[in-house]
Coordinates of C-alpha atoms and ligand atoms in Angstrom, one line a residue:
Chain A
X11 CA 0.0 0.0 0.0
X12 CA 3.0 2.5 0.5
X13 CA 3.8 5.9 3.0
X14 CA 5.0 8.4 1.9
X15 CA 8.4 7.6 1.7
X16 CA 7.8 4.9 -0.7
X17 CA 5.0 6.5 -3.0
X18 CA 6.7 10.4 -2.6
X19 CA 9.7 9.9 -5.0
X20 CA 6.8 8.1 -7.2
X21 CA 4.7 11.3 -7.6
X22 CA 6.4 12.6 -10.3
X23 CA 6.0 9.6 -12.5
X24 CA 2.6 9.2 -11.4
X25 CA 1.5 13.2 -12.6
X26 CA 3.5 12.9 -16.2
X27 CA 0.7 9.8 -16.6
X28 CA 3.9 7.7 -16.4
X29 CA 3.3 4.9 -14.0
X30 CA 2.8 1.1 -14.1
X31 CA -0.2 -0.3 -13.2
X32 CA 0.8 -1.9 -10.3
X33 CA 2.8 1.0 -8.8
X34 CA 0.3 3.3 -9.9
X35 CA -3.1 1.5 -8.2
X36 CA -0.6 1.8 -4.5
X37 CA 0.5 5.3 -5.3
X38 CA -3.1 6.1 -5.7
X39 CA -4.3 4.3 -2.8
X40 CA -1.7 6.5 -0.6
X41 CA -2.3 9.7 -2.1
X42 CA -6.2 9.1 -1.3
X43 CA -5.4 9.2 2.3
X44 CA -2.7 11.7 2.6
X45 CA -3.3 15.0 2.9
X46 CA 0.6 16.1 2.2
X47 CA 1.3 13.8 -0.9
X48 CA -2.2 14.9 -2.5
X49 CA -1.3 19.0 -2.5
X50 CA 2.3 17.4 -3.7
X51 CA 0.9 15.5 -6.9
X52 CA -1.7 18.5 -7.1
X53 CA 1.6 21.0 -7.6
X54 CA 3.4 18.3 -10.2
X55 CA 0.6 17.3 -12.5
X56 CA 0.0 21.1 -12.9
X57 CA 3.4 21.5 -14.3
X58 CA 2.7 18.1 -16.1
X59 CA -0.6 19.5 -18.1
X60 CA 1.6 22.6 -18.9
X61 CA 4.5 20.3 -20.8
X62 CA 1.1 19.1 -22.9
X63 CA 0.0 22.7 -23.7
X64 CA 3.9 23.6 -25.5
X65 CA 3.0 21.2 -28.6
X66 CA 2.5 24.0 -31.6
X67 CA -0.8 23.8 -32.5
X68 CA -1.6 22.5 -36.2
X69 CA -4.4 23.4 -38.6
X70 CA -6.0 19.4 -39.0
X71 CA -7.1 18.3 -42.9
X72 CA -10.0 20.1 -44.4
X73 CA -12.7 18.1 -43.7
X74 CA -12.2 16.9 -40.4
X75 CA -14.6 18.7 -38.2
X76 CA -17.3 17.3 -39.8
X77 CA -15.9 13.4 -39.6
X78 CA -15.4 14.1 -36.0
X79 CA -18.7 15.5 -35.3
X80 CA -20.4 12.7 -36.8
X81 CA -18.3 10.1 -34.9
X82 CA -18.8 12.0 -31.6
X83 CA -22.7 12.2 -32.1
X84 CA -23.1 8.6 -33.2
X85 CA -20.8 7.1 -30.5
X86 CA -22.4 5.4 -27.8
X87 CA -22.9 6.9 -24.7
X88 CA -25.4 6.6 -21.8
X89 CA -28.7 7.7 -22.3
X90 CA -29.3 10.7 -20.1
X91 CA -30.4 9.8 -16.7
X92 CA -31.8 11.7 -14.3
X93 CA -28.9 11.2 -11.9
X94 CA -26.4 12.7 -14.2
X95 CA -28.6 15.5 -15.0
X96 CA -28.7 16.3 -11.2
X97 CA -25.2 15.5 -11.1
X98 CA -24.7 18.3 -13.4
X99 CA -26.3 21.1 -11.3
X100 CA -25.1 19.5 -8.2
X101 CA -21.4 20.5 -8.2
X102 CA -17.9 19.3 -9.2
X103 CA -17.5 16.2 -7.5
X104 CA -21.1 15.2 -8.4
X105 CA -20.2 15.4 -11.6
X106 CA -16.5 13.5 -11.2
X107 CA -19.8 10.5 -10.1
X108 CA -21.5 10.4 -13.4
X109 CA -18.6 10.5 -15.2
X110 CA -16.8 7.7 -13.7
X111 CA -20.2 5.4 -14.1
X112 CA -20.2 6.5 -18.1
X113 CA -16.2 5.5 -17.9
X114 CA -17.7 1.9 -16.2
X115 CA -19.4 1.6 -19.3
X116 CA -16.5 1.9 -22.0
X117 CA -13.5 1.1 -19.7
X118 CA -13.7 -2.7 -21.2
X119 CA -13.7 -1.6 -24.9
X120 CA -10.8 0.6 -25.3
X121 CA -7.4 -0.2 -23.5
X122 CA -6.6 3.5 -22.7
X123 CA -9.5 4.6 -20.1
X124 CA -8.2 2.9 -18.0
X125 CA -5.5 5.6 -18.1
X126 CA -7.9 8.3 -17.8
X127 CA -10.0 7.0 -15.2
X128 CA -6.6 6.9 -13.3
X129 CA -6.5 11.0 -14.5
X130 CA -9.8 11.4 -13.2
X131 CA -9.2 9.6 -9.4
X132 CA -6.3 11.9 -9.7
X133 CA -8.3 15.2 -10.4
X134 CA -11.0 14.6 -7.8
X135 CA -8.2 13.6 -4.7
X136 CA -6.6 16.8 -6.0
X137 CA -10.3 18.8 -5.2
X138 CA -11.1 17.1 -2.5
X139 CA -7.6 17.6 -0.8
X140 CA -7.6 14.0 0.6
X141 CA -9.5 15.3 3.5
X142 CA -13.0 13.9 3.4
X143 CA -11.9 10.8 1.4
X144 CA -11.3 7.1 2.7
X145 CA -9.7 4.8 0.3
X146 CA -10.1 1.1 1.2
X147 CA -8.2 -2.1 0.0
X148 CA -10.4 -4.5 -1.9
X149 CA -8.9 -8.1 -0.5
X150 CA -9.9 -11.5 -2.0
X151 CA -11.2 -14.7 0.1
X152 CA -7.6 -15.6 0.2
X153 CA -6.4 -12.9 1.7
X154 CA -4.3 -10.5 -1.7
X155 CA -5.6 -7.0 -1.0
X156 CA -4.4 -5.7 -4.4
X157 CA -7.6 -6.8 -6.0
X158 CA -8.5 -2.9 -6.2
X159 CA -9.9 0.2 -3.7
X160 CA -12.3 1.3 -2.7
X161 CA -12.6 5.0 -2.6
X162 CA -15.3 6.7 -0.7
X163 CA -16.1 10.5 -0.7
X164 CA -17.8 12.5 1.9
X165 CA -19.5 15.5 0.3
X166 CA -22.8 16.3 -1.3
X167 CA -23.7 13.7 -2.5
X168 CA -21.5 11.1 -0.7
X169 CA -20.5 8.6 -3.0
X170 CA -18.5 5.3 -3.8
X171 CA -16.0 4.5 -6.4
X172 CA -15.2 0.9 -6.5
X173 CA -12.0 0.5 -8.7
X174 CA -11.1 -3.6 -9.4
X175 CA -7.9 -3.8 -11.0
X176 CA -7.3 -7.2 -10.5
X177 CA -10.1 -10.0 -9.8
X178 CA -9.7 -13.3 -10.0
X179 CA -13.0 -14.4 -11.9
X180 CA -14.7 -12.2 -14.6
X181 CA -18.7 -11.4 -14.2
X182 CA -21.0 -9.1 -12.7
X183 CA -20.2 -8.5 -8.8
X184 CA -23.0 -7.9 -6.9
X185 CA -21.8 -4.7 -4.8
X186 CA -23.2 -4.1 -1.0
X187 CA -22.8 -1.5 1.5
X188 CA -23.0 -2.7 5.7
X189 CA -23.4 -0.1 7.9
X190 CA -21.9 0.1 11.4
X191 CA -25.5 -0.2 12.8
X192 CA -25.3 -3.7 11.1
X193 CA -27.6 -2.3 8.2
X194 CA -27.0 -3.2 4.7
X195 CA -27.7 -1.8 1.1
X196 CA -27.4 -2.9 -2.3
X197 CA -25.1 -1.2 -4.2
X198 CA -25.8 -3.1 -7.8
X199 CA -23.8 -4.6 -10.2
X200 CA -20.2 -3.8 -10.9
X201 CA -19.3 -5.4 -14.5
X202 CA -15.3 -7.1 -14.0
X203 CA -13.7 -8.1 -17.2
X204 CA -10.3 -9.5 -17.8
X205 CA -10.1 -8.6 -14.2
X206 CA -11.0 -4.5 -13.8
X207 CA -13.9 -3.4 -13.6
X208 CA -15.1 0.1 -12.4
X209 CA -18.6 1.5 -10.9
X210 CA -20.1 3.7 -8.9
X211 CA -22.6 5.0 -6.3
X212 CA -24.3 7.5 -4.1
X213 CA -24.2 6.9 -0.6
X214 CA -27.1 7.9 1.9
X215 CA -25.3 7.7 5.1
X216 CA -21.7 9.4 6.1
X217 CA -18.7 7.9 4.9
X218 CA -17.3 7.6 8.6
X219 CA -20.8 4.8 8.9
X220 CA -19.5 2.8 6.2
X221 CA -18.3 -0.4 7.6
X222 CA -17.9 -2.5 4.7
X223 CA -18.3 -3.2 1.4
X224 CA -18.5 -6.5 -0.2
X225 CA -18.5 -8.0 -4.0
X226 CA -19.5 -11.2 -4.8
X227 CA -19.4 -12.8 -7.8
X228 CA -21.8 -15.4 -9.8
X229 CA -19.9 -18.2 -8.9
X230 CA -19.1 -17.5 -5.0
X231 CA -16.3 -15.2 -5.5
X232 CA -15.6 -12.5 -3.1
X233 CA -13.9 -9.4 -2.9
X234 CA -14.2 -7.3 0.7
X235 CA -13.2 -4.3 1.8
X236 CA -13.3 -2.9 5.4
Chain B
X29 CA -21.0 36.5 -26.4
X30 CA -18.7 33.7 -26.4
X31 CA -19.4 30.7 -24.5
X32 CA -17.0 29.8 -22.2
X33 CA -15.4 26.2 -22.6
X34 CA -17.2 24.8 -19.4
X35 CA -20.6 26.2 -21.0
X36 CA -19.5 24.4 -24.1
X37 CA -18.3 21.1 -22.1
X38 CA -21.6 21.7 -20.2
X39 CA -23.6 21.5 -23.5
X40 CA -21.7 18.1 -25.0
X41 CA -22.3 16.6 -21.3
X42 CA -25.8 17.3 -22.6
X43 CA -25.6 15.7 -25.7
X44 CA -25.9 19.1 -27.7
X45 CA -24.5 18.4 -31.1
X46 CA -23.9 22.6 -31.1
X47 CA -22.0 23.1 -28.4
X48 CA -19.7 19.7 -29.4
X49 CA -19.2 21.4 -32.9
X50 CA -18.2 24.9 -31.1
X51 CA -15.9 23.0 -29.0
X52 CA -14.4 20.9 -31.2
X53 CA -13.8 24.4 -33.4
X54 CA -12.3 26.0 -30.5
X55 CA -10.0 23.2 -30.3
X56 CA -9.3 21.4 -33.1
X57 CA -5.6 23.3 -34.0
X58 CA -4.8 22.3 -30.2
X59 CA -5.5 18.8 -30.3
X60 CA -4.4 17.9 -33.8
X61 CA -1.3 19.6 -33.2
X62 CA -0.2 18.0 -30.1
X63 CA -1.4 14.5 -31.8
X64 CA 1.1 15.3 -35.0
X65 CA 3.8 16.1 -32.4
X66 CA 3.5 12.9 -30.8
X67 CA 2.8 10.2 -33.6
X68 CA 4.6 12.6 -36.2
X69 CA 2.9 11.4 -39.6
X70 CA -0.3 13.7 -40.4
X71 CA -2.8 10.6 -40.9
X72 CA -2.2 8.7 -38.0
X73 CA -2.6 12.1 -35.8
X74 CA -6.1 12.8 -37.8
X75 CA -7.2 9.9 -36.6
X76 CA -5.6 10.0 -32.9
X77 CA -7.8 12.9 -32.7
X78 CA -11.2 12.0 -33.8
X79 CA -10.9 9.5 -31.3
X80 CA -9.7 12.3 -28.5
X81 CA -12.8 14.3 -29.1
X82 CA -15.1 11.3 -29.4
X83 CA -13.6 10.2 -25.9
X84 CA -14.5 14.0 -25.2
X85 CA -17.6 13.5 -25.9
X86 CA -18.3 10.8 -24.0
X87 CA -16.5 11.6 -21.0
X88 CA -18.0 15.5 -21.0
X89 CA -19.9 14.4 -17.7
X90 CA -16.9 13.5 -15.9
X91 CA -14.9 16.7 -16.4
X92 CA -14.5 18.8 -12.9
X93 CA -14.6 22.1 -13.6
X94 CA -12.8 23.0 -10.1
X95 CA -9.7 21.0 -11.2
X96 CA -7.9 22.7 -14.1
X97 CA -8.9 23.9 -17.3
X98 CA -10.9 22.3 -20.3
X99 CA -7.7 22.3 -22.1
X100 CA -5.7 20.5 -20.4
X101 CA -8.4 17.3 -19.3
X102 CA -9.0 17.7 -23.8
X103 CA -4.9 17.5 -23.9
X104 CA -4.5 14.6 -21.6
X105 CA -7.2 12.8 -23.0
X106 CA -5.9 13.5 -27.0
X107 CA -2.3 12.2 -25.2
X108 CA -3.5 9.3 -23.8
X109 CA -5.4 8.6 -27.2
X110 CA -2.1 9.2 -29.3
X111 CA -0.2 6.7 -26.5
X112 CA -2.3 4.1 -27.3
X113 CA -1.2 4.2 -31.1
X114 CA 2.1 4.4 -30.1
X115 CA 2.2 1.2 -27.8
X116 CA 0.6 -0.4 -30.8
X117 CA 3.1 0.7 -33.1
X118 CA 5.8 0.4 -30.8
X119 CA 7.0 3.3 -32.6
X120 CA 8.7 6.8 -31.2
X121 CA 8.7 8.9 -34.3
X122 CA 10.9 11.6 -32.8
X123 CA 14.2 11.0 -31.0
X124 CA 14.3 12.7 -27.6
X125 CA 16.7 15.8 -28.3
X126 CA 14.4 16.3 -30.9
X127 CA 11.6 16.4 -29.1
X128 CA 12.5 18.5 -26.7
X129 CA 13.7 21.1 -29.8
X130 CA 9.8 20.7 -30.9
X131 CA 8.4 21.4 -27.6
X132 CA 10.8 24.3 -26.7
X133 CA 10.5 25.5 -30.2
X134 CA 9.1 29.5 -29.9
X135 CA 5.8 29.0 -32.0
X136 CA 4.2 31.9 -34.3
X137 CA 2.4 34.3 -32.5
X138 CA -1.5 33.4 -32.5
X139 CA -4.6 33.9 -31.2
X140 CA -4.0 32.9 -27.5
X141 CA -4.8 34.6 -24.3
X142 CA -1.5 36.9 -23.3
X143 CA -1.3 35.1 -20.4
X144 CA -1.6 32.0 -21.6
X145 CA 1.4 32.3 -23.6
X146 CA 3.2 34.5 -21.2
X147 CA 3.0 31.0 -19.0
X148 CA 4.0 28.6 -21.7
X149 CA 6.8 30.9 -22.3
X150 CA 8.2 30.6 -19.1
X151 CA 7.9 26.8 -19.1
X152 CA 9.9 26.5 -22.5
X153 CA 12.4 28.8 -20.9
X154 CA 12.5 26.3 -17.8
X155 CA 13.1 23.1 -19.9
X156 CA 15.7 24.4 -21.8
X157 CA 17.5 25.4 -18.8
X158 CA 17.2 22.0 -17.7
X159 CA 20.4 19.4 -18.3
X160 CA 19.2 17.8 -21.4
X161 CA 19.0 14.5 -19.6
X162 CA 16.4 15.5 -17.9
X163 CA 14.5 17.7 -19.7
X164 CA 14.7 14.4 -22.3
X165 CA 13.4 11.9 -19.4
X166 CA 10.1 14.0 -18.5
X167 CA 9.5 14.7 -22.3
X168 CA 9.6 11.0 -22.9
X169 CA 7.2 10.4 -19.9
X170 CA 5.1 13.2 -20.7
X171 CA 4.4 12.7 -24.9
X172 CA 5.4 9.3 -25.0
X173 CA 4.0 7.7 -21.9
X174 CA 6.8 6.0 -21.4
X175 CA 7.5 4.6 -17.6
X176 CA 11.3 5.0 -16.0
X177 CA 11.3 1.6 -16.2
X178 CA 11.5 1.5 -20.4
X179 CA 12.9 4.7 -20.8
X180 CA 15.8 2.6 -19.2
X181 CA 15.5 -0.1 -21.0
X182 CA 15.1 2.0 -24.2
X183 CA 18.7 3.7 -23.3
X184 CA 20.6 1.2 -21.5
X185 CA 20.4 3.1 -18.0
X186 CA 20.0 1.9 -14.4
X187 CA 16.3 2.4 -13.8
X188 CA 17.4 4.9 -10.3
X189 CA 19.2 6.5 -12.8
X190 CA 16.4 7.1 -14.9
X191 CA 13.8 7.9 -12.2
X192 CA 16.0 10.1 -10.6
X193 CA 16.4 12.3 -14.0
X194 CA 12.3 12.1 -14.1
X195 CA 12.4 13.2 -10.2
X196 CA 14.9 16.0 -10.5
X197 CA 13.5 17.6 -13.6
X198 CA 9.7 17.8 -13.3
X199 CA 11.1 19.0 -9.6
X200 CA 12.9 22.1 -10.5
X201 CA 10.0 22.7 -13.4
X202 CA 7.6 23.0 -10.6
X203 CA 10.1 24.9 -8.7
X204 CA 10.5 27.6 -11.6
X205 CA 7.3 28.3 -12.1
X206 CA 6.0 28.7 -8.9
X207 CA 8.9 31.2 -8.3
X208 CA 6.1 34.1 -9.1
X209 CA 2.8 31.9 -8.7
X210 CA 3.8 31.7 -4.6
Ligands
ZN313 ZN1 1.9 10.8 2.0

């Protein structure tokens, strides 16, 4: 999982979008938690966007606005819903919510979301200053606890990110919240294939209530965070 | 009255087809160039950037606007999208003193915001003042995507060796332009 004296001299790596999968999952992980290495990776990946604004700027082939427009329109995408319409007038970190749920929903099609997913985690730690968010190992039955996090985020709304990044059966995970008071809630499905999987979901209660949170696969399989 | 790019990024979250062909006006030059810089043949960056600003357009809802600006979430995703040709090309077009000659390059003066380039000005002048080594390990990281572990493969280095290069000069970047931010 890392401190900062292992995932520190990792920061810079991890804000040029330059990290292993692996190394990048554990950096994350810490950074969720820690205040100090957040506002650090917060400073780097400003500098990091900068490099990425230098490249001259080219004029593209005549033509090309209206290809793109017509691949953009006529991609899939979620239907509206009327949580990501609230999402929308609800604020920043609402809005980080839907759009991780519509990256659930390509993240298995194209090999580089999961790269920007991993921009977005990045973005919302950064806004949330690592102060109202808990970040929680997801271990399997026999005991790995890199099977993925767990991130949850106390605002308005509260919500859950489950991130698998490595699972050892494929399928839909049933997803459920327990409660301190013993209380649990469905949390749907979360879709895991080739191993990662990504969803999803608004809380009701605070963060600090959350006890648990448990997947369980079609066959038996569990994953468990606490 | 011209919208402002989280008005537009507000509209494609939407689905307006108006505000996507307003934004993808707006941007077009930015993303197609920084696609051509790093895949290098003029093809190959068209397409890299249809698919940046259909992944745009799918992943409007997910843009914060309290962390950074439209541009650089549109860069990072038409990077990522220009990466993923790469690592399937296993191809670097440019070697990396050249790169870092393209990137520090003074561009023709354009359109942009004064301050806008006043900043990127300041960032060029910080790389080149950078030993090359290490102004050539975070360009690598940074166009390429390229991990300290195959940049050191790539050139025959120890991997602390290379790490520390990436370390040290995204470091004294940060360092040189916060010198008037703080
Ligand atoms: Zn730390």
């Amino acid at each position: 999982m890392g401190d900062c004296t292992t995932v520190r001299p990792v920061l810079p790596e991890l804000a040029l979008g330059a990290l292993g999968g692996d190394e990048r999952a554990d950096a994350l992980r810490h950074v969720a938690s820690c205040g100090a290495c957040a506002r650090e990776l917060e400073r780097l990946a400003d500098v990091a966007d900068g490099l990425l604004a230098l490249a001259a700027p080219a004029e593209p082939p005549a033509g090309f606005e209206s290809v793109v427009l017509a691949r953009m329109t006529g991609a899939p995408r979620r239907p509206p819903r009327r949580r990501r319409v609230l999402a929308l007038a609800a604020g920043a970190v609402a809005v980080a919510l839907a759009g991780a749920t519509a990256g659930a929903a390509v993240v298995h099609r194209a090999g580089g979301d999961d790269r920007l997913l991993a921009d977005q985690y990045r973005r919302v730690l950064a806004t949330a200053d690592g102060q109202h968010l808990r970040a929680l190992a997801l271990t399997t039955a026999a005991g790995d606890p890199s099977a993925g996090t767990v991130f949850l985020y106390q605002g308005r709304p509260s919500w859950m990110l489950v991130a698998i990044a490595d699972a050892p059966v494929d399928g839909a995970y049933r997803t459920v919240v327990t409660y301190a008071g013993g209380a649990s809630r469905d949390a749907g499905f979360c879709q895991v294939t080739d191993g990662t999987g990504t969803t999803a979901y608004p809380l009701r209660a605070p963060v600090a209530e959350v006890a648990a949170v448990t997947l369980t696969a079609p066959d038996g399989t569990t994953l468990h965070a606490s | 009255m011209v919208a402002t790019d989280e008005a537009l990024l507000a509209g494609m979250a939407a689905g307006d087809p108006l505000a996507a062909a307003a934004f993808v006006r707006r941007y077009q030059a930015r993303v197609f160039g920084l696609a051509l810089t790093i895949v290098g043949v003029r093809a190959t960056a068209e397409d890299v950037a249809q698919e940046a600003f259909t992944r745009a357009w799918r992943y409007a809802p997910g843009y914060d606007p309290r962390r950074g600006a439209v541009s650089a979430w549109l860069l990072t995703i038409a990077r990522n999208a220009a990466v993923d040709v790469l690592r399937t090309t296993r191809d670097q077009p440019y070697d990396p003193a050249t790169l870092v000659d393209l990137v520090t390059a003074r561009p023709p003066a354009g359109e942009a915001p004064a301050d806008a380039v006043a900043d990127r000005e300041r960032l060029r002048t910080a790389l080149r003042s950078l030993p090359a080594e290490q102004a050539q390990a975070v360009l690598l990281a940074a166009y390429y995507g390229l991990t300290a572990r195959e940049i050191a493969e790539r050139d025959g280095l120890p991997l602390g060796t290379v790490k520390t290069r990436i370390r040290l000069g995204l470091g004294r970047l940060r360092d040189l332009m916060e010198v008037r931010d703080g």
